[in-house]
Amino acid sequence: MFLKNWDGNLYTRAEIAVTGIVQGVGFRPFIYRLASKRGLSGFVRNMGDAGVQIIVEGDKKRIEKFINSLRPGQPPLARIDEVKTTWKDATNEFTIFRVVASETTGLGLPSVVPPDLALCEDCLREMLDPSNRRYNYPFITCVNCGPRFTIIEELPYDRPRTSMKAFPLCTDCLHEYQDPLDRRYHAEPTCCPRCGPRMELHNGDGSRIDVADPFRETARLLDEGSIVAIKGIGGIHIASKTTDDEVLARLRRASNRPQQPFAVMSKDLEAVRTFSEVSDAESKLLASYRRPILVLKRSPNHMLSDLVAPGLDSVGVMLPYSGIHHLILRHGSDPAYVMTSANVPGLPMLVDNAEAIAKLRGAVDYLLLHNRVIVNRCDDSVVKLIDGKPAFLRRSRGYVPEPIKLSFRSERSVLAVGAELNVSVAILVGDRCFLSQYIGDTTKVETLEYAQAATERLMRLLNLKGVDVVAHDLHPHYATTRVAPRMAKELGAKTFAAQHHHAHLCSLMAEHGLEKLVGIAADGVGYGSDGTIWGGEVMVAGLSSFERVGGLMSQRMPGGDLATRFPARMVAGILWQHLGREELERVLDEFCASGFKRGKREMSIVLRQLERDLNVFRTSSCGKVLDAVACLLGVCDKRTYEGELAIKLEAAAGKGDAGEVKLEPLIEKVGGVRVVNTSRLLADVLSALRARVPRRHIAAAAQRAIARGLASIAIDTASSRGMDIVGGSGGVFYNWAITSAVRKKIEEAGLRFVQHELLPPGDGGISIGQAVIAARQYD
């Protein structure tokens, strides 16, 4: 098998398959330099399943050193998952080492293209250098930065298979692209002002404005109070000032977002610190190549208008991640600018120029657009640090399509379609699960269509023609549940229904490589296996089954979905049995009157519904209890966006001291399981309110009581079952105070507490749990 060369060493051939994130991150140039340095001949090429194939011939010891150098020396943005080497007889067909044309066939091992990467410091420096040929050119990029996922059409990752194929390289760019010593060697999105995309400024009616510097002009327009749509990497944003109430009020009317917080973008960390508190960990994440929106605590004397994030003590902040953003913000005078998705609430973010001009007419004053196609739309990721650990409110740009590595390998491939809101789809192949970009609210037809298109593109990137199972939520009326059988038929697959809260906990276990835990699943809505609405559950969960052992008391929910929008109905439902009708009516009239849209008449109808048990649903939802507390305390009486009441309650509680109020959970046994009596809890809130205890203290105490109650049940369950790990999942675990209180109590009991760090605790990560359950059920 091995031949000896003139000095007696073994001369051989190695065929090496490398998988992971190895395309689009400078991996081939790295291999070229490493192999050349070792005196090896052969080639490296991208493969059709996002892996890289290396064939080398030379001295066996040198090849072994070459292979051993792959992981330690890999480019900073690469991630090698597996290196598979096959030794063969040398053919002596090579004289040098080269980067050769890509092969459309695959290695048979799963890999993935990298996410979009923020502009690197080298490119930023060149873009701002008047002597550089890419001066003021926003599409500057190299192997270490720039768009990847948002421009790729199919694998392998080469320029002709991206939206950059519309921009042939000029002579200078081609020279850099072919120079092994240049950092733009095989940088697929590379371009310059001569050969690349262009940006143009338009009036609100779409007519082009001829201006020498569209970025400086955009900054001037923003500072004068204009609202501008800006096409970026993964979609179109709407931008405005953050210090002018009148401008922000106009933006809220135009975007139909009366209360939803806007994300903002600042030019650098120094600017962020003028209005937000930023820890070292937060600074590091903000400035990382992923550049997520990070939820930060606002400074006491900040300059931002309260209309940026009404009723909140925090603001979502990001730093520039593209040349477009850098060139605008360097000319601006505000400490930050609103940078919110350009879309109708619930619908996909706009990516097409003509569609943006048509749909944003009257909503924006100007549009700054470029002529590069966005192949895969991708919203900004949103992260919040809780106890120093990242919690994803949205996992998208900068992270997608990186997979989650599983602790087991499945023989079945699974497509999971998520729940209803904040949807992301997931595909499980082997020992990896790939989560799509954020998709959104699938109650809208356009978003459901987007979900199906995103699924098709992700399958194409994974070289999948079909799957074995399509997993969906147990809720029979979700749009994703209804579309799953049709997708399964098209893919030749079976369907599988996963219980919502079990899927939450399985996504947590998948993330931490666990097989079993005692889980607290707390959120707003999830269809229970008994046909009622769950949302405050303690379970003993494995990857294929669960046992519901306790949680929050089941409560009345008059009017169903109306109680979700108008939480005064939940106040009535929770206090119904604890207070007589007359007393309850006085409470509602005194504290919640504004929560009934049609006043006393509607209040009377709700009370009659409760009396007759007509159109009254049952729920153990933790989110609904928090909504009721927020309403009773006067924090918020109507939901205008998902999670609004709980978020505003958390903000109010952030200024309070839970120790100022005697509010402890009452745990009772109901139907053979232990539950927290939330009627008693809300009645205690009412008593504190009547005793004129400051509302901020009551809010803090109520959150702590819920956390302690759920944690106590989990601790007792773990003790009785001989288990030592407790985990928390579901949207309630975005709440810093509740998560911290649960963690503290669990760890005081000598148990380990796990929370999400790689996936959203909310429904944005639930599809991975669905996929894991289905895989384990069918394996």
GROMACS .gro file of C-alpha atoms in nm, residues 173-495:
model
  323
  173CYS     CA    1  -1.106   4.148  -0.797
  174LEU     CA    2  -1.034   3.836  -1.002
  175HIS     CA    3  -0.661   3.878  -0.933
  176GLU     CA    4  -0.731   3.891  -0.557
  177TYR     CA    5  -0.972   3.597  -0.582
  178GLN     CA    6  -0.701   3.384  -0.747
  179ASP     CA    7  -0.408   3.491  -0.528
  180PRO     CA    8  -0.341   3.233  -0.251
  181LEU     CA    9  -0.171   3.498  -0.038
  182ASP     CA   10  -0.465   3.740  -0.052
  183ARG     CA   11  -0.738   3.728   0.215
  184ARG     CA   12  -0.994   3.746  -0.068
  185TYR     CA   13  -0.863   3.421  -0.215
  186HIS     CA   14  -1.182   3.233  -0.303
  187ALA     CA   15  -1.394   3.483  -0.108
  188GLU     CA   16  -1.715   3.417  -0.302
  189PRO     CA   17  -1.901   3.747  -0.228
  190THR     CA   18  -1.597   3.966  -0.303
  191CYS     CA   19  -1.651   4.268  -0.528
  192CYS     CA   20  -1.572   4.638  -0.563
  193PRO     CA   21  -1.742   4.955  -0.694
  194ARG     CA   22  -1.653   4.856  -1.051
  195CYS     CA   23  -1.811   4.509  -1.050
  196GLY     CA   24  -2.037   4.473  -0.747
  197PRO     CA   25  -2.385   4.573  -0.629
  198ARG     CA   26  -2.483   4.937  -0.600
  199MET     CA   27  -2.699   5.137  -0.361
  200GLU     CA   28  -2.947   5.404  -0.462
  201LEU     CA   29  -3.162   5.645  -0.266
  202HIS     CA   30  -3.530   5.674  -0.362
  203ASN     CA   31  -3.817   5.901  -0.269
  204GLY     CA   32  -4.114   5.743  -0.096
  205ASP     CA   33  -4.284   5.702  -0.434
  206GLY     CA   34  -3.989   5.503  -0.568
  207SER     CA   35  -3.835   5.773  -0.787
  208ARG     CA   36  -3.453   5.770  -0.780
  209ILE     CA   37  -3.263   6.055  -0.615
  210ASP     CA   38  -2.930   6.138  -0.777
  211VAL     CA   39  -2.690   6.202  -0.489
  212ALA     CA   40  -2.310   6.173  -0.465
  213ASP     CA   41  -2.304   6.000  -0.124
  214PRO     CA   42  -2.630   5.816  -0.045
  215PHE     CA   43  -2.505   5.716   0.303
  216ARG     CA   44  -2.421   6.067   0.418
  217GLU     CA   45  -2.751   6.186   0.270
  218THR     CA   46  -2.945   5.908   0.447
  219ALA     CA   47  -2.788   6.007   0.778
  220ARG     CA   48  -2.883   6.370   0.716
  221LEU     CA   49  -3.242   6.274   0.634
  222LEU     CA   50  -3.268   6.062   0.948
  223ASP     CA   51  -3.132   6.342   1.166
  224GLU     CA   52  -3.389   6.580   1.013
  225GLY     CA   53  -3.670   6.347   1.121
  226SER     CA   54  -3.734   6.141   0.807
  227ILE     CA   55  -3.829   5.774   0.816
  228VAL     CA   56  -3.610   5.568   0.581
  229ALA     CA   57  -3.634   5.206   0.463
  230ILE     CA   58  -3.286   5.053   0.435
  231LYS     CA   59  -3.212   4.728   0.254
  232GLY     CA   60  -2.943   4.535   0.435
  233ILE     CA   61  -2.807   4.179   0.438
  234GLY     CA   62  -3.109   3.966   0.528
  235GLY     CA   63  -3.396   4.203   0.464
  236ILE     CA   64  -3.520   4.560   0.477
  237HIS     CA   65  -3.528   4.769   0.794
  238ILE     CA   66  -3.715   5.087   0.873
  239ALA     CA   67  -3.494   5.348   1.039
  240SER     CA   68  -3.562   5.671   1.228
  241LYS     CA   69  -3.429   5.890   1.506
  242THR     CA   70  -3.458   5.764   1.865
  243THR     CA   71  -3.465   6.103   2.040
  244ASP     CA   72  -3.772   6.263   1.882
  245ASP     CA   73  -4.119   6.173   2.018
  246GLU     CA   74  -4.298   6.314   1.714
  247VAL     CA   75  -4.094   6.107   1.466
  248LEU     CA   76  -4.141   5.789   1.670
  249ALA     CA   77  -4.515   5.847   1.711
  250ARG     CA   78  -4.541   5.883   1.332
  251LEU     CA   79  -4.338   5.563   1.283
  252ARG     CA   80  -4.565   5.375   1.525
  253ARG     CA   81  -4.875   5.487   1.338
  254ALA     CA   82  -4.722   5.402   1.000
  255SER     CA   83  -4.604   5.055   1.108
  256ASN     CA   84  -4.917   4.976   1.315
  257ARG     CA   85  -4.703   4.898   1.620
  258PRO     CA   86  -4.854   5.103   1.903
  259GLN     CA   87  -4.648   4.947   2.183
  260GLN     CA   88  -4.404   4.688   2.045
  261PRO     CA   89  -4.045   4.782   2.134
  262PHE     CA   90  -3.820   4.893   1.849
  263ALA     CA   91  -3.465   4.764   1.815
  264VAL     CA   92  -3.198   5.031   1.779
  265MET     CA   93  -2.851   5.042   1.625
  266SER     CA   94  -2.556   5.246   1.753
  267LYS     CA   95  -2.228   5.309   1.575
  268ASP     CA   96  -2.011   5.173   1.859
  269LEU     CA   97  -2.003   5.060   2.222
  270GLU     CA   98  -1.922   5.410   2.343
  271ALA     CA   99  -2.249   5.535   2.198
  272VAL     CA  100  -2.441   5.240   2.350
  273ARG     CA  101  -2.308   5.326   2.696
  274THR     CA  102  -2.466   5.672   2.676
  275PHE     CA  103  -2.813   5.520   2.717
  276SER     CA  104  -2.765   5.160   2.839
  277GLU     CA  105  -2.587   4.965   3.108
  278VAL     CA  106  -2.341   4.724   2.942
  279SER     CA  107  -2.151   4.447   3.123
  280ASP     CA  108  -1.826   4.296   2.993
  281ALA     CA  109  -2.013   3.985   2.877
  282GLU     CA  110  -2.272   4.198   2.698
  283SER     CA  111  -2.000   4.408   2.533
  284LYS     CA  112  -1.833   4.094   2.404
  285LEU     CA  113  -2.155   3.957   2.257
  286LEU     CA  114  -2.256   4.290   2.103
  287ALA     CA  115  -1.920   4.322   1.927
  288SER     CA  116  -1.896   3.956   1.818
  289TYR     CA  117  -1.906   3.857   1.451
  290ARG     CA  118  -2.264   3.739   1.508
  291ARG     CA  119  -2.386   4.089   1.607
  292PRO     CA  120  -2.726   4.003   1.758
  293ILE     CA  121  -2.975   4.249   1.899
  294LEU     CA  122  -2.900   4.239   2.271
  295VAL     CA  123  -3.162   4.338   2.529
  296LEU     CA  124  -2.992   4.585   2.765
  297LYS     CA  125  -3.102   4.772   3.076
  298ARG     CA  126  -3.154   5.140   3.003
  299SER     CA  127  -2.946   5.391   3.198
  300PRO     CA  128  -3.137   5.613   3.446
  301ASN     CA  129  -3.062   5.936   3.255
  302HIS     CA  130  -3.075   5.808   2.900
  303MET     CA  131  -3.148   6.036   2.605
  304LEU     CA  132  -3.376   5.801   2.413
  305SER     CA  133  -3.746   5.871   2.377
  306ASP     CA  134  -3.975   5.652   2.590
  307LEU     CA  135  -4.155   5.570   2.264
  308VAL     CA  136  -3.863   5.348   2.160
  309ALA     CA  137  -3.976   5.083   2.410
  310PRO     CA  138  -4.296   5.199   2.587
  311GLY     CA  139  -4.337   5.079   2.944
  312LEU     CA  140  -4.006   4.891   2.949
  313ASP     CA  141  -3.682   4.943   3.138
  314SER     CA  142  -3.479   4.783   2.860
  315VAL     CA  143  -3.398   4.836   2.495
  316GLY     CA  144  -3.282   4.600   2.219
  317VAL     CA  145  -2.947   4.722   2.084
  318MET     CA  146  -2.718   4.609   1.804
  319LEU     CA  147  -2.397   4.735   1.649
  320PRO     CA  148  -2.346   4.777   1.272
  321TYR     CA  149  -2.282   4.446   1.097
  322SER     CA  150  -2.263   4.554   0.733
  323GLY     CA  151  -2.079   4.826   0.546
  324ILE     CA  152  -2.417   4.986   0.476
  325HIS     CA  153  -2.480   5.042   0.847
  326HIS     CA  154  -2.128   5.164   0.921
  327LEU     CA  155  -2.138   5.422   0.642
  328ILE     CA  156  -2.473   5.564   0.756
  329LEU     CA  157  -2.409   5.572   1.129
  330ARG     CA  158  -2.066   5.734   1.107
  331HIS     CA  159  -2.238   6.047   0.973
  332GLY     CA  160  -2.534   6.048   1.218
  333SER     CA  161  -2.571   6.261   1.531
  334ASP     CA  162  -2.819   6.051   1.736
  335PRO     CA  163  -2.676   5.804   1.993
  336ALA     CA  164  -2.880   5.532   1.819
  337TYR     CA  165  -3.129   5.488   1.536
  338VAL     CA  166  -3.437   5.271   1.522
  339MET     CA  167  -3.366   4.970   1.300
  340THR     CA  168  -3.683   4.763   1.293
  341SER     CA  169  -3.801   4.503   1.041
  342ALA     CA  170  -3.994   4.643   0.745
  343ASN     CA  171  -4.302   4.428   0.750
  344VAL     CA  172  -4.665   4.426   0.852
  345PRO     CA  173  -4.677   4.273   1.205
  346GLY     CA  174  -4.692   3.895   1.171
  347LEU     CA  175  -4.581   3.890   0.806
  348PRO     CA  176  -4.233   3.809   0.670
  349MET     CA  177  -3.976   4.089   0.646
  350LEU     CA  178  -3.961   4.257   0.306
  351VAL     CA  179  -3.663   4.170   0.084
  352ASP     CA  180  -3.768   4.275  -0.267
  353ASN     CA  181  -3.716   4.633  -0.392
  354ALA     CA  182  -4.034   4.664  -0.597
  355GLU     CA  183  -4.244   4.510  -0.320
  356ALA     CA  184  -4.088   4.746  -0.064
  357ILE     CA  185  -4.163   5.053  -0.276
  358ALA     CA  186  -4.524   4.939  -0.321
  359LYS     CA  187  -4.597   4.826   0.035
  360LEU     CA  188  -4.413   5.101   0.219
  361ARG     CA  189  -4.566   5.386   0.020
  362GLY     CA  190  -4.694   5.639   0.271
  363ALA     CA  191  -4.517   5.467   0.559
  364VAL     CA  192  -4.163   5.582   0.481
  365ASP     CA  193  -4.025   5.904   0.334
  366TYR     CA  194  -3.726   5.753   0.157
  367LEU     CA  195  -3.580   5.415   0.064
  368LEU     CA  196  -3.211   5.322   0.044
  369LEU     CA  197  -3.198   5.008  -0.171
  370HIS     CA  198  -2.937   4.791  -0.340
  371ASN     CA  199  -2.960   4.558  -0.639
  372ARG     CA  200  -2.832   4.232  -0.484
  373VAL     CA  201  -3.098   3.966  -0.442
  374ILE     CA  202  -3.158   3.838  -0.088
  375VAL     CA  203  -3.204   3.465  -0.146
  376ASN     CA  204  -3.277   3.364   0.214
  377ARG     CA  205  -3.444   3.636   0.419
  378CYS     CA  206  -3.312   3.638   0.771
  379ASP     CA  207  -3.430   3.857   1.061
  380ASP     CA  208  -3.188   3.985   1.321
  381SER     CA  209  -3.124   3.754   1.615
  382VAL     CA  210  -3.237   3.879   1.957
  383VAL     CA  211  -3.060   3.773   2.278
  384LYS     CA  212  -3.097   3.854   2.647
  385LEU     CA  213  -2.843   3.757   2.913
  386ILE     CA  214  -3.007   3.583   3.210
  387ASP     CA  215  -2.777   3.494   3.499
  388GLY     CA  216  -2.488   3.556   3.260
  389LYS     CA  217  -2.617   3.303   3.007
  390PRO     CA  218  -2.761   3.392   2.664
  391ALA     CA  219  -3.134   3.338   2.615
  392PHE     CA  220  -3.247   3.365   2.253
  393LEU     CA  221  -3.569   3.552   2.197
  394ARG     CA  222  -3.501   3.494   1.829
  395ARG     CA  223  -3.225   3.278   1.677
  396SER     CA  224  -3.166   3.388   1.320
  397ARG     CA  225  -2.900   3.605   1.149
  398GLY     CA  226  -2.547   3.525   1.264
  399TYR     CA  227  -2.645   3.179   1.393
  400VAL     CA  228  -2.851   3.011   1.121
  401PRO     CA  229  -2.805   2.750   0.981
  402GLU     CA  230  -2.555   2.619   1.240
  403PRO     CA  231  -2.682   2.287   1.382
  404ILE     CA  232  -2.725   2.160   1.736
  405LYS     CA  233  -2.510   1.851   1.798
  406LEU     CA  234  -2.716   1.571   1.955
  407SER     CA  235  -2.604   1.309   2.206
  408PHE     CA  236  -2.749   1.031   1.988
  409ARG     CA  237  -2.752   0.942   1.620
  410SER     CA  238  -3.090   0.882   1.458
  411GLU     CA  239  -3.151   0.643   1.173
  412ARG     CA  240  -3.456   0.853   1.079
  413SER     CA  241  -3.453   1.198   0.925
  414VAL     CA  242  -3.719   1.429   1.069
  415LEU     CA  243  -3.871   1.758   0.962
  416ALA     CA  244  -4.040   1.947   1.249
  417VAL     CA  245  -4.266   2.242   1.169
  418GLY     CA  246  -4.293   2.410   1.510
  419ALA     CA  247  -4.602   2.551   1.679
  420GLU     CA  248  -4.796   2.860   1.567
  421LEU     CA  249  -4.617   3.179   1.674
  422ASN     CA  250  -4.244   3.257   1.658
  423VAL     CA  251  -4.206   2.954   1.433
  424SER     CA  252  -3.876   2.809   1.316
  425VAL     CA  253  -3.860   2.473   1.141
  426ALA     CA  254  -3.601   2.206   1.222
  427ILE     CA  255  -3.448   1.917   1.031
  428LEU     CA  256  -3.284   1.630   1.216
  429VAL     CA  257  -3.026   1.424   1.027
  430GLY     CA  258  -2.798   1.174   1.199
  431ASP     CA  259  -2.665   1.336   1.516
  432ARG     CA  260  -2.738   1.695   1.417
  433CYS     CA  261  -3.049   1.909   1.420
  434PHE     CA  262  -3.062   2.217   1.195
  435LEU     CA  263  -3.286   2.507   1.296
  436SER     CA  264  -3.411   2.743   1.027
  437GLN     CA  265  -3.413   3.121   1.046
  438TYR     CA  266  -3.697   3.291   1.236
  439ILE     CA  267  -4.022   3.259   1.039
  440GLY     CA  268  -4.290   3.411   1.263
  441ASP     CA  269  -4.667   3.397   1.296
  442THR     CA  270  -4.809   3.114   1.085
  443THR     CA  271  -5.169   3.224   1.140
  444LYS     CA  272  -5.095   3.448   0.840
  445VAL     CA  273  -5.107   3.277   0.500
  446GLU     CA  274  -4.799   3.461   0.375
  447THR     CA  275  -4.594   3.348   0.673
  448LEU     CA  276  -4.710   2.988   0.635
  449GLU     CA  277  -4.600   3.000   0.271
  450TYR     CA  278  -4.266   3.145   0.383
  451ALA     CA  279  -4.229   2.856   0.630
  452GLN     CA  280  -4.273   2.606   0.349
  453ALA     CA  281  -4.029   2.793   0.122
  454ALA     CA  282  -3.771   2.815   0.402
  455THR     CA  283  -3.813   2.441   0.462
  456GLU     CA  284  -3.750   2.364   0.096
  457ARG     CA  285  -3.436   2.582   0.090
  458LEU     CA  286  -3.298   2.426   0.410
  459MET     CA  287  -3.357   2.078   0.271
  460ARG     CA  288  -3.177   2.178  -0.047
  461LEU     CA  289  -2.880   2.307   0.154
  462LEU     CA  290  -2.872   1.973   0.337
  463ASN     CA  291  -2.899   1.777   0.011
  464LEU     CA  292  -3.220   1.610   0.127
  465LYS     CA  293  -3.485   1.493  -0.119
  466GLY     CA  294  -3.718   1.368   0.152
  467VAL     CA  295  -3.752   1.280   0.522
  468ASP     CA  296  -3.891   0.987   0.717
  469VAL     CA  297  -4.113   1.181   0.959
  470VAL     CA  298  -4.284   1.521   0.970
  471ALA     CA  299  -4.340   1.626   1.333
  472HIS     CA  300  -4.590   1.889   1.443
  473ASP     CA  301  -4.767   2.024   1.752
  474LEU     CA  302  -5.047   1.832   1.920
  475HIS     CA  303  -5.283   2.132   1.882
  476PRO     CA  304  -5.535   2.031   1.611
  477HIS     CA  305  -5.605   2.387   1.493
  478TYR     CA  306  -5.254   2.521   1.436
  479ALA     CA  307  -5.186   2.598   1.070
  480THR     CA  308  -4.859   2.404   1.096
  481THR     CA  309  -5.054   2.100   1.220
  482ARG     CA  310  -5.291   2.123   0.926
  483VAL     CA  311  -5.014   2.160   0.667
  484ALA     CA  312  -4.796   1.880   0.811
  485PRO     CA  313  -4.988   1.588   0.650
  486ARG     CA  314  -4.962   1.751   0.309
  487MET     CA  315  -4.589   1.807   0.349
  488ALA     CA  316  -4.548   1.448   0.469
  489LYS     CA  317  -4.729   1.317   0.162
  490GLU     CA  318  -4.506   1.520  -0.071
  491LEU     CA  319  -4.194   1.397   0.110
  492GLY     CA  320  -4.305   1.035   0.144
  493ALA     CA  321  -4.304   1.061   0.523
  494LYS     CA  322  -4.512   0.969   0.826
  495THR     CA  323  -4.652   1.234   1.063
   0.00000   0.00000   0.00000
